[in-house]
Amino acid sequence: MAEDRSEPETRVRYRRAKSVTRAEEIQMAEKRARSSQPDKPCHRPRDSLFSWTSDFNNFTGFINWGFLLLGIGGFRLLLENFIKYGIRVDPRQWFLFLSGSNNGGTECPSIVLILYSTVPVILCLLIEKGLAVEIIAHGPGMVFHVVNLMAMVLMPMVVIHVKESGFSLVGAMYVCMLYAMLFLKLWSYVQVNMWCRTSRRRNVNPQGRMRRQSLSYNNLQATKAKQNAKLPKDNGDETNGSTELVQYPDNLNLADVYYYILAPTLCYELNFPRTQRIRKRFLIKRILEVVVGCQVVMSLFQQWMIPSVKNSLIPFSNMDVAKASERLLKLAIPNHLMWLCFFYLSFHSYLNLMGELLHFADRNFYGDWWNSNNIDTFWRSWNLPVHRWAVRHLYIPVVEMGYSKTVASITVFFISAFFHEYLVSVPLKTFKIWAFMGMMGQIPLSALSRIVEVRCGARWGNIIVWASLIIGQPLCIMMYYHDYVVTHFGEALINDYSVV
Amino acid sequence: MAEDRSEPETRVRYRRAKSVTRAEEIQMAEKRARSSQPDKPCHRPRDSLFSWTSDFNNFTGFINWGFLLLGIGGFRLLLENFIKYGIRVDPRQWFLFLSGSNNGGTECPSIVLILYSTVPVILCLLIEKGLAVEIIAHGPGMVFHVVNLMAMVLMPMVVIHVKESGFSLVGAMYVCMLYAMLFLKLWSYVQVNMWCRTSRRRNVNPQGRMRRQSLSYNNLQATKAKQNAKLPKDNGDETNGSTELVQYPDNLNLADVYYYILAPTLCYELNFPRTQRIRKRFLIKRILEVVVGCQVVMSLFQQWMIPSVKNSLIPFSNMDVAKASERLLKLAIPNHLMWLCFFYLSFHSYLNLMGELLHFADRNFYGDWWNSNNIDTFWRSWNLPVHRWAVRHLYIPVVEMGYSKTVASITVFFISAFFHEYLVSVPLKTFKIWAFMGMMGQIPLSALSRIVEVRCGARWGNIIVWASLIIGQPLCIMMYYHDYVVTHFGEALINDYSVV
């Protein structure tokens, strides 16, 4: 709706005239004269609301309009989808997917891998124990840790490669996710324990142990057993008995490690902030969200994503720009909805659920990335556990090692790019660099979004962020899916629809 | 995104503790103790942003998200349309449409009818002249007027009926629109002149003419010729020479009538408020909007509406609810976009253009209907010329005749329903009552929207208004198109795609 800033307006002119007494008088007289006419005048000088000169700017109704149109469009797409494909939602399939078995196999490689993950965790704890009591020296200890962590990261790659077609894509994907998270968690665990050892060596006291700071601290630490004797029975009281902070190496036990492995954070700490009680209504809501939300994501995936991805394959392969763009945009909507649901489910519902169950008090899992005006702010705020890990365990240590901040940023960026590639390439068994390239693409995109933010205002910066999110993901998905089909089924089989 | 109002929160609890000095001390000590730990603690008790307890409510980014998604969806639909139908925009066709000729005929019935419209206008002026100089008495004069206006309204009906297939749908439609507008304008003209005569008869002065009120009034009335002698040459000056208001029966001349016919209003006045100059940049912008906007509307119509309407015909005819709904929603989007463009073009661009050219100062052609929270407010504000006409020339006169306000409202409603029906049934030559029913449907809808407004808040009232606008129109269009095809081409020809 075009608006005119430069035009003088009738009303303004009339207003200006008011300062002149004579003009005002004339105007009043004119008004009186007109209203006394027998033709019942009903017109007076006014501007249209869309004219710049009208000073009108209440267009809030159009926000409702936008969301209504979005809702109608979404509902129509849903209807079109059901007419075209019928109901494709099949909850049974998901149990097969999650167990990792494929092609009717009775093995559950995902579950086996999850169970196996205890091995590197326990190994890690044992190495730390050894380091604490100085059976193992610092140098070899670190080598053991690196070997242990590397072996852990490689394990799903090897299993997925060996199992070949006996491993479902979804099952493989979440196992990789789990192993990547475990890697970050154990990295943090090892580093924090190293800090503690360094600190202990520095201010060792006559008894050969660090002095203990005794103070009031209401925690329900994993080392409960030890402390419970000191805690009054009624731990609902705010100012109840003084509890001690756990000190190194008292933290090196299985309960503490497993509390940390299950806790919704990637940064190890000896004394996590704790809540005093489990809010039952909060817990029930989160459980319902996880249960219902998972069904929604799965349904979206089966009903909308799979047909869209399959339909895009041929235009994408033929490099038909118009059709491929149309398919890409059609894919963008269910993909984006799924991503939003997935975000809410994992970062709000699931992590809060775990936090509530474990009395873990820090629930700052995500910032307000939806308002971010440039790509950098988005990356810094959408995934706070990973961001906090990257700052605490990669960026600051690299800077403390004497490197510049740029080197530290680049290191963080490359490790991040590696894990993105790991999470996609390993399950798909196609070692293409699309995810890596996607990450690299963030650099010029970040520069672009900053320029847009400065030149066109924060709103447009925010729009660039959203656009990169909505369009970038399906583009990567299409590239991977295309290469996956080409690699595993050959060019001739591009029509084969039995691939998930 | 679910939020939890009822749960006590960790932070609140911590804050509450502050009032207790000992608790505060403990907390501070605890904080100090934690931060002095060698494990570099990075967690503290916080709530997630989506949690009700976080007090966070800045979701403005999602407004950009909504509009971006809308833009992407729209662009995809456009692309899909071009892939499916190719380019169907044909500007030549429009000149044929507008001339009213159809099926390759060389006649231009629309243009003939437009030229003919001068006849009832001049007849009306002559009757008024006769009434003014009292050649014609009041009673017969009114009868002449009614006959003249009735004949005028019937004229397009007769011509369209006689011409049968020689008249294009679009040509017929805008001729009907023009004649309906002319009817309202002449009704107002006759009534205002009648008011003036009544007033003259009441306070007739010794000279047999009304006393003239001489006052400063800067107007450039259609009776320019007469007044120019009295006006100073520089009419850009605010307080320039005193001009007289035109008095009855000096207004009864061709220039005044034609100024009124062209002016962007349906309410006649002897002395319209005037602007002093034509703002050239404003004028150029409006001209560009009209030219470009018409092309956009026409392209939307040819490229998007016609295929959508045709594709909906069969599911609609077969009463296939799922498919018909899908088609209806698919039709709703281009139809709504066209309506929005049409609204902006006619009510902002075109009427402002005419106003600027004619120095007509009252540009209040539409209210902020987009913010209206119930159907009534919408109907009162979307078309102010018609609304003002209905209040001034129908509602108030009916009330002054002694009827109740309800009777007056119902009268306005029925006249409005009649004209809606006229504008649709005559060009389509199918005298079905869908438009009339659509109007009647506004009564329960209005009640519903009021209930929603009161119960669920203004936002939901506004959403109901938008929904009725977005969904109601294509529903009526489909009903008419279906009946049009069935009536004119028979059930068997429902597949025939040569019908526009």
Short mmCIF file of N, CA and C in Angstrom, two decimals, chain B residues 51-155:
data_model
loop_
_atom_site.label_atom_id
_atom_site.label_comp_id
_atom_site.label_asym_id
_atom_site.label_seq_id
_atom_site.Cartn_x
_atom_site.Cartn_y
_atom_site.Cartn_z
N SER B 51 8.38 -21.05 29.24
CA SER B 51 7.67 -21.29 30.49
C SER B 51 6.97 -20.02 30.93
N TRP B 52 5.77 -20.20 31.44
CA TRP B 52 4.98 -19.05 31.86
C TRP B 52 5.74 -18.24 32.92
N THR B 53 6.47 -18.97 33.77
CA THR B 53 7.17 -18.36 34.89
C THR B 53 8.36 -17.50 34.48
N SER B 54 8.74 -17.53 33.19
CA SER B 54 9.91 -16.76 32.77
C SER B 54 9.58 -15.29 32.52
N ASP B 55 8.30 -14.94 32.48
CA ASP B 55 7.87 -13.56 32.21
C ASP B 55 8.34 -13.03 30.86
N PHE B 56 8.76 -13.91 29.98
CA PHE B 56 9.24 -13.46 28.67
C PHE B 56 8.07 -13.46 27.70
N ASN B 57 7.90 -12.36 26.97
CA ASN B 57 6.79 -12.35 26.01
C ASN B 57 7.09 -11.56 24.76
N ASN B 58 8.34 -11.56 24.34
CA ASN B 58 8.68 -10.87 23.09
C ASN B 58 8.76 -11.87 21.94
N PHE B 59 7.64 -12.00 21.22
CA PHE B 59 7.61 -12.95 20.12
C PHE B 59 7.43 -12.23 18.79
N THR B 60 7.93 -10.99 18.71
CA THR B 60 7.74 -10.20 17.48
C THR B 60 8.36 -10.87 16.27
N GLY B 61 9.45 -11.62 16.49
CA GLY B 61 10.09 -12.31 15.36
C GLY B 61 9.10 -13.21 14.63
N PHE B 62 8.12 -13.75 15.35
CA PHE B 62 7.17 -14.66 14.72
C PHE B 62 6.21 -13.93 13.77
N ILE B 63 6.09 -12.61 13.93
CA ILE B 63 5.29 -11.85 12.96
C ILE B 63 6.01 -11.83 11.62
N ASN B 64 7.31 -11.55 11.65
CA ASN B 64 8.10 -11.61 10.41
C ASN B 64 8.03 -13.02 9.83
N TRP B 65 8.14 -14.01 10.71
CA TRP B 65 8.07 -15.41 10.29
C TRP B 65 6.76 -15.67 9.53
N GLY B 66 5.64 -15.22 10.13
CA GLY B 66 4.33 -15.43 9.50
C GLY B 66 4.27 -14.83 8.12
N PHE B 67 4.72 -13.58 8.00
CA PHE B 67 4.61 -12.91 6.70
C PHE B 67 5.58 -13.50 5.69
N LEU B 68 6.75 -13.93 6.17
CA LEU B 68 7.71 -14.57 5.27
C LEU B 68 7.13 -15.88 4.73
N LEU B 69 6.56 -16.68 5.64
CA LEU B 69 5.98 -17.96 5.24
C LEU B 69 4.84 -17.72 4.25
N LEU B 70 4.06 -16.68 4.50
CA LEU B 70 2.97 -16.31 3.60
C LEU B 70 3.52 -15.96 2.23
N GLY B 71 4.62 -15.18 2.23
CA GLY B 71 5.24 -14.78 0.95
C GLY B 71 5.77 -15.99 0.21
N ILE B 72 6.43 -16.89 0.94
CA ILE B 72 7.00 -18.08 0.31
C ILE B 72 5.87 -18.95 -0.24
N GLY B 73 4.82 -19.14 0.56
CA GLY B 73 3.67 -19.92 0.11
C GLY B 73 3.05 -19.33 -1.13
N GLY B 74 2.88 -18.02 -1.14
CA GLY B 74 2.29 -17.33 -2.30
C GLY B 74 3.15 -17.49 -3.52
N PHE B 75 4.45 -17.32 -3.34
CA PHE B 75 5.37 -17.45 -4.47
C PHE B 75 5.34 -18.86 -5.03
N ARG B 76 5.26 -19.85 -4.14
CA ARG B 76 5.20 -21.22 -4.60
C ARG B 76 3.92 -21.49 -5.40
N LEU B 77 2.80 -20.96 -4.91
CA LEU B 77 1.54 -21.13 -5.63
C LEU B 77 1.63 -20.52 -7.02
N LEU B 78 2.29 -19.35 -7.10
CA LEU B 78 2.48 -18.66 -8.37
C LEU B 78 3.27 -19.53 -9.32
N LEU B 79 4.36 -20.09 -8.78
CA LEU B 79 5.26 -20.92 -9.58
C LEU B 79 4.51 -22.16 -10.07
N GLU B 80 3.78 -22.79 -9.15
CA GLU B 80 2.99 -23.98 -9.47
C GLU B 80 2.00 -23.67 -10.58
N ASN B 81 1.38 -22.48 -10.45
CA ASN B 81 0.41 -22.04 -11.44
C ASN B 81 1.05 -21.89 -12.82
N PHE B 82 2.24 -21.26 -12.85
CA PHE B 82 2.89 -21.04 -14.16
C PHE B 82 3.31 -22.37 -14.77
N ILE B 83 3.78 -23.30 -13.89
CA ILE B 83 4.20 -24.61 -14.41
C ILE B 83 3.00 -25.35 -14.99
N LYS B 84 1.87 -25.23 -14.32
CA LYS B 84 0.67 -25.98 -14.69
C LYS B 84 -0.01 -25.38 -15.92
N TYR B 85 -0.14 -24.05 -15.94
CA TYR B 85 -0.98 -23.44 -16.97
C TYR B 85 -0.21 -22.60 -17.97
N GLY B 86 1.10 -22.39 -17.76
CA GLY B 86 1.83 -21.47 -18.64
C GLY B 86 1.33 -20.06 -18.41
N ILE B 87 1.74 -19.15 -19.29
CA ILE B 87 1.32 -17.76 -19.12
C ILE B 87 0.00 -17.54 -19.84
N ARG B 88 -0.99 -17.16 -19.07
CA ARG B 88 -2.33 -16.98 -19.64
C ARG B 88 -2.74 -15.52 -19.71
N VAL B 89 -1.86 -14.64 -19.29
CA VAL B 89 -2.20 -13.22 -19.28
C VAL B 89 -2.25 -12.73 -20.73
N ASP B 90 -3.34 -12.09 -21.10
CA ASP B 90 -3.51 -11.62 -22.47
C ASP B 90 -4.19 -10.26 -22.43
N PRO B 91 -3.39 -9.17 -22.46
CA PRO B 91 -3.99 -7.85 -22.28
C PRO B 91 -5.01 -7.50 -23.37
N ARG B 92 -4.85 -8.06 -24.57
CA ARG B 92 -5.81 -7.72 -25.64
C ARG B 92 -7.22 -8.11 -25.25
N GLN B 93 -7.30 -9.29 -24.60
CA GLN B 93 -8.61 -9.80 -24.21
C GLN B 93 -9.39 -8.80 -23.37
N TRP B 94 -8.63 -8.02 -22.59
CA TRP B 94 -9.29 -7.09 -21.67
C TRP B 94 -10.01 -5.98 -22.38
N PHE B 95 -9.44 -5.54 -23.50
CA PHE B 95 -10.11 -4.46 -24.23
C PHE B 95 -11.42 -4.96 -24.79
N LEU B 96 -11.41 -6.23 -25.22
CA LEU B 96 -12.65 -6.84 -25.70
C LEU B 96 -13.65 -6.94 -24.55
N PHE B 97 -13.15 -7.43 -23.41
CA PHE B 97 -14.01 -7.56 -22.24
C PHE B 97 -14.65 -6.21 -21.89
N LEU B 98 -13.79 -5.19 -21.81
CA LEU B 98 -14.26 -3.90 -21.34
C LEU B 98 -15.23 -3.27 -22.34
N SER B 99 -15.01 -3.55 -23.62
CA SER B 99 -15.94 -3.00 -24.60
C SER B 99 -17.25 -3.78 -24.55
N GLY B 100 -17.24 -4.92 -23.89
CA GLY B 100 -18.47 -5.69 -23.72
C GLY B 100 -18.74 -6.66 -24.84
N SER B 101 -17.93 -6.58 -25.90
CA SER B 101 -18.18 -7.49 -27.02
C SER B 101 -17.70 -8.89 -26.65
N ASN B 102 -18.37 -9.87 -27.19
CA ASN B 102 -18.08 -11.26 -26.84
C ASN B 102 -18.13 -12.10 -28.10
N ASN B 103 -17.52 -13.23 -28.07
CA ASN B 103 -17.54 -14.17 -29.19
C ASN B 103 -17.17 -13.47 -30.50
N GLY B 104 -16.18 -12.62 -30.45
CA GLY B 104 -15.69 -11.98 -31.65
C GLY B 104 -16.64 -10.96 -32.26
N GLY B 105 -17.67 -10.56 -31.53
CA GLY B 105 -18.59 -9.56 -32.06
C GLY B 105 -17.92 -8.20 -32.19
N THR B 106 -18.37 -7.40 -33.13
CA THR B 106 -17.76 -6.08 -33.32
C THR B 106 -18.52 -4.99 -32.56
N GLU B 107 -19.66 -5.38 -31.97
CA GLU B 107 -20.42 -4.40 -31.20
C GLU B 107 -19.75 -4.16 -29.84
N CYS B 108 -19.95 -2.97 -29.32
CA CYS B 108 -19.42 -2.67 -27.99
C CYS B 108 -20.56 -2.25 -27.09
N PRO B 109 -21.40 -3.21 -26.65
CA PRO B 109 -22.60 -2.83 -25.90
C PRO B 109 -22.29 -2.08 -24.60
N SER B 110 -21.14 -2.38 -23.97
CA SER B 110 -20.80 -1.67 -22.73
C SER B 110 -20.63 -0.19 -23.01
N ILE B 111 -19.90 0.10 -24.07
CA ILE B 111 -19.61 1.51 -24.38
C ILE B 111 -20.90 2.23 -24.75
N VAL B 112 -21.76 1.56 -25.51
CA VAL B 112 -23.05 2.14 -25.87
C VAL B 112 -23.85 2.46 -24.61
N LEU B 113 -23.86 1.51 -23.68
CA LEU B 113 -24.62 1.71 -22.44
C LEU B 113 -24.04 2.85 -21.60
N ILE B 114 -22.70 2.97 -21.60
CA ILE B 114 -22.08 4.06 -20.85
C ILE B 114 -22.50 5.39 -21.46
N LEU B 115 -22.45 5.47 -22.78
CA LEU B 115 -22.84 6.72 -23.44
C LEU B 115 -24.31 7.01 -23.18
N TYR B 116 -25.12 5.94 -23.20
CA TYR B 116 -26.55 6.12 -22.98
C TYR B 116 -26.85 6.69 -21.60
N SER B 117 -25.97 6.43 -20.63
CA SER B 117 -26.23 6.85 -19.25
C SER B 117 -26.40 8.35 -19.11
N THR B 118 -25.94 9.13 -20.11
CA THR B 118 -26.16 10.58 -20.05
C THR B 118 -27.66 10.91 -20.10
N VAL B 119 -28.42 10.06 -20.78
CA VAL B 119 -29.85 10.35 -20.99
C VAL B 119 -30.60 10.47 -19.65
N PRO B 120 -30.54 9.43 -18.76
CA PRO B 120 -31.26 9.60 -17.49
C PRO B 120 -30.73 10.77 -16.65
N VAL B 121 -29.42 11.05 -16.76
CA VAL B 121 -28.86 12.16 -15.99
C VAL B 121 -29.49 13.47 -16.46
N ILE B 122 -29.52 13.65 -17.76
CA ILE B 122 -30.07 14.91 -18.30
C ILE B 122 -31.57 15.00 -18.02
N LEU B 123 -32.25 13.87 -18.16
CA LEU B 123 -33.69 13.84 -17.85
C LEU B 123 -33.92 14.28 -16.40
N CYS B 124 -33.09 13.74 -15.51
CA CYS B 124 -33.20 14.05 -14.09
C CYS B 124 -33.01 15.55 -13.87
N LEU B 125 -31.98 16.10 -14.52
CA LEU B 125 -31.71 17.55 -14.39
C LEU B 125 -32.90 18.36 -14.89
N LEU B 126 -33.48 17.93 -16.03
CA LEU B 126 -34.62 18.67 -16.61
C LEU B 126 -35.81 18.63 -15.67
N ILE B 127 -36.08 17.45 -15.07
CA ILE B 127 -37.20 17.35 -14.12
C ILE B 127 -36.96 18.29 -12.95
N GLU B 128 -35.70 18.32 -12.45
CA GLU B 128 -35.37 19.20 -11.33
C GLU B 128 -35.58 20.67 -11.70
N LYS B 129 -35.15 21.03 -12.93
CA LYS B 129 -35.35 22.41 -13.42
C LYS B 129 -36.84 22.76 -13.40
N GLY B 130 -37.61 21.81 -13.93
CA GLY B 130 -39.06 22.00 -13.96
C GLY B 130 -39.63 22.18 -12.57
N LEU B 131 -39.16 21.37 -11.62
CA LEU B 131 -39.64 21.46 -10.24
C LEU B 131 -39.23 22.80 -9.62
N ALA B 132 -38.00 23.25 -9.96
CA ALA B 132 -37.48 24.48 -9.35
C ALA B 132 -38.29 25.69 -9.78
N VAL B 133 -38.60 25.76 -11.08
CA VAL B 133 -39.37 26.92 -11.57
C VAL B 133 -40.87 26.65 -11.50
N GLU B 134 -41.21 25.56 -10.85
CA GLU B 134 -42.59 25.18 -10.56
C GLU B 134 -43.47 25.01 -11.79
N ILE B 135 -42.83 24.54 -12.90
CA ILE B 135 -43.62 24.11 -14.06
C ILE B 135 -44.26 22.76 -13.73
N ILE B 136 -43.45 21.92 -13.02
CA ILE B 136 -43.94 20.61 -12.62
C ILE B 136 -44.26 20.67 -11.12
N ALA B 137 -45.39 20.12 -10.74
CA ALA B 137 -45.75 20.06 -9.32
C ALA B 137 -44.94 18.98 -8.63
N HIS B 138 -44.89 18.98 -7.29
CA HIS B 138 -44.08 18.02 -6.53
C HIS B 138 -44.46 16.57 -6.83
N GLY B 139 -45.75 16.27 -6.77
CA GLY B 139 -46.23 14.88 -6.95
C GLY B 139 -45.81 14.29 -8.29
N PRO B 140 -46.25 14.88 -9.40
CA PRO B 140 -45.86 14.35 -10.71
C PRO B 140 -44.34 14.33 -10.89
N GLY B 141 -43.64 15.36 -10.38
CA GLY B 141 -42.18 15.41 -10.47
C GLY B 141 -41.56 14.17 -9.88
N MET B 142 -42.02 13.79 -8.70
CA MET B 142 -41.48 12.60 -8.03
C MET B 142 -41.77 11.34 -8.84
N VAL B 143 -42.98 11.29 -9.41
CA VAL B 143 -43.33 10.13 -10.25
C VAL B 143 -42.37 10.06 -11.44
N PHE B 144 -42.13 11.20 -12.09
CA PHE B 144 -41.19 11.23 -13.22
C PHE B 144 -39.82 10.70 -12.79
N HIS B 145 -39.36 11.19 -11.64
CA HIS B 145 -38.05 10.76 -11.14
C HIS B 145 -37.99 9.25 -10.95
N VAL B 146 -39.03 8.72 -10.30
CA VAL B 146 -39.05 7.28 -10.03
C VAL B 146 -39.03 6.49 -11.33
N VAL B 147 -39.85 6.93 -12.27
CA VAL B 147 -39.90 6.25 -13.57
C VAL B 147 -38.53 6.32 -14.24
N ASN B 148 -37.94 7.51 -14.24
CA ASN B 148 -36.63 7.71 -14.86
C ASN B 148 -35.58 6.79 -14.24
N LEU B 149 -35.54 6.76 -12.90
CA LEU B 149 -34.53 5.95 -12.21
C LEU B 149 -34.77 4.46 -12.43
N MET B 150 -36.05 4.05 -12.40
CA MET B 150 -36.38 2.64 -12.61
C MET B 150 -35.97 2.21 -14.01
N ALA B 151 -36.31 3.06 -14.98
CA ALA B 151 -35.96 2.76 -16.37
C ALA B 151 -34.44 2.62 -16.51
N MET B 152 -33.73 3.50 -15.79
CA MET B 152 -32.28 3.47 -15.87
C MET B 152 -31.72 2.15 -15.33
N VAL B 153 -32.26 1.73 -14.15
CA VAL B 153 -31.77 0.50 -13.54
C VAL B 153 -32.11 -0.71 -14.41
N LEU B 154 -33.28 -0.66 -15.07
CA LEU B 154 -33.71 -1.81 -15.88
C LEU B 154 -32.94 -1.90 -17.19
N MET B 155 -32.43 -0.74 -17.66
CA MET B 155 -31.79 -0.70 -18.97
C MET B 155 -30.71 -1.77 -19.16
#
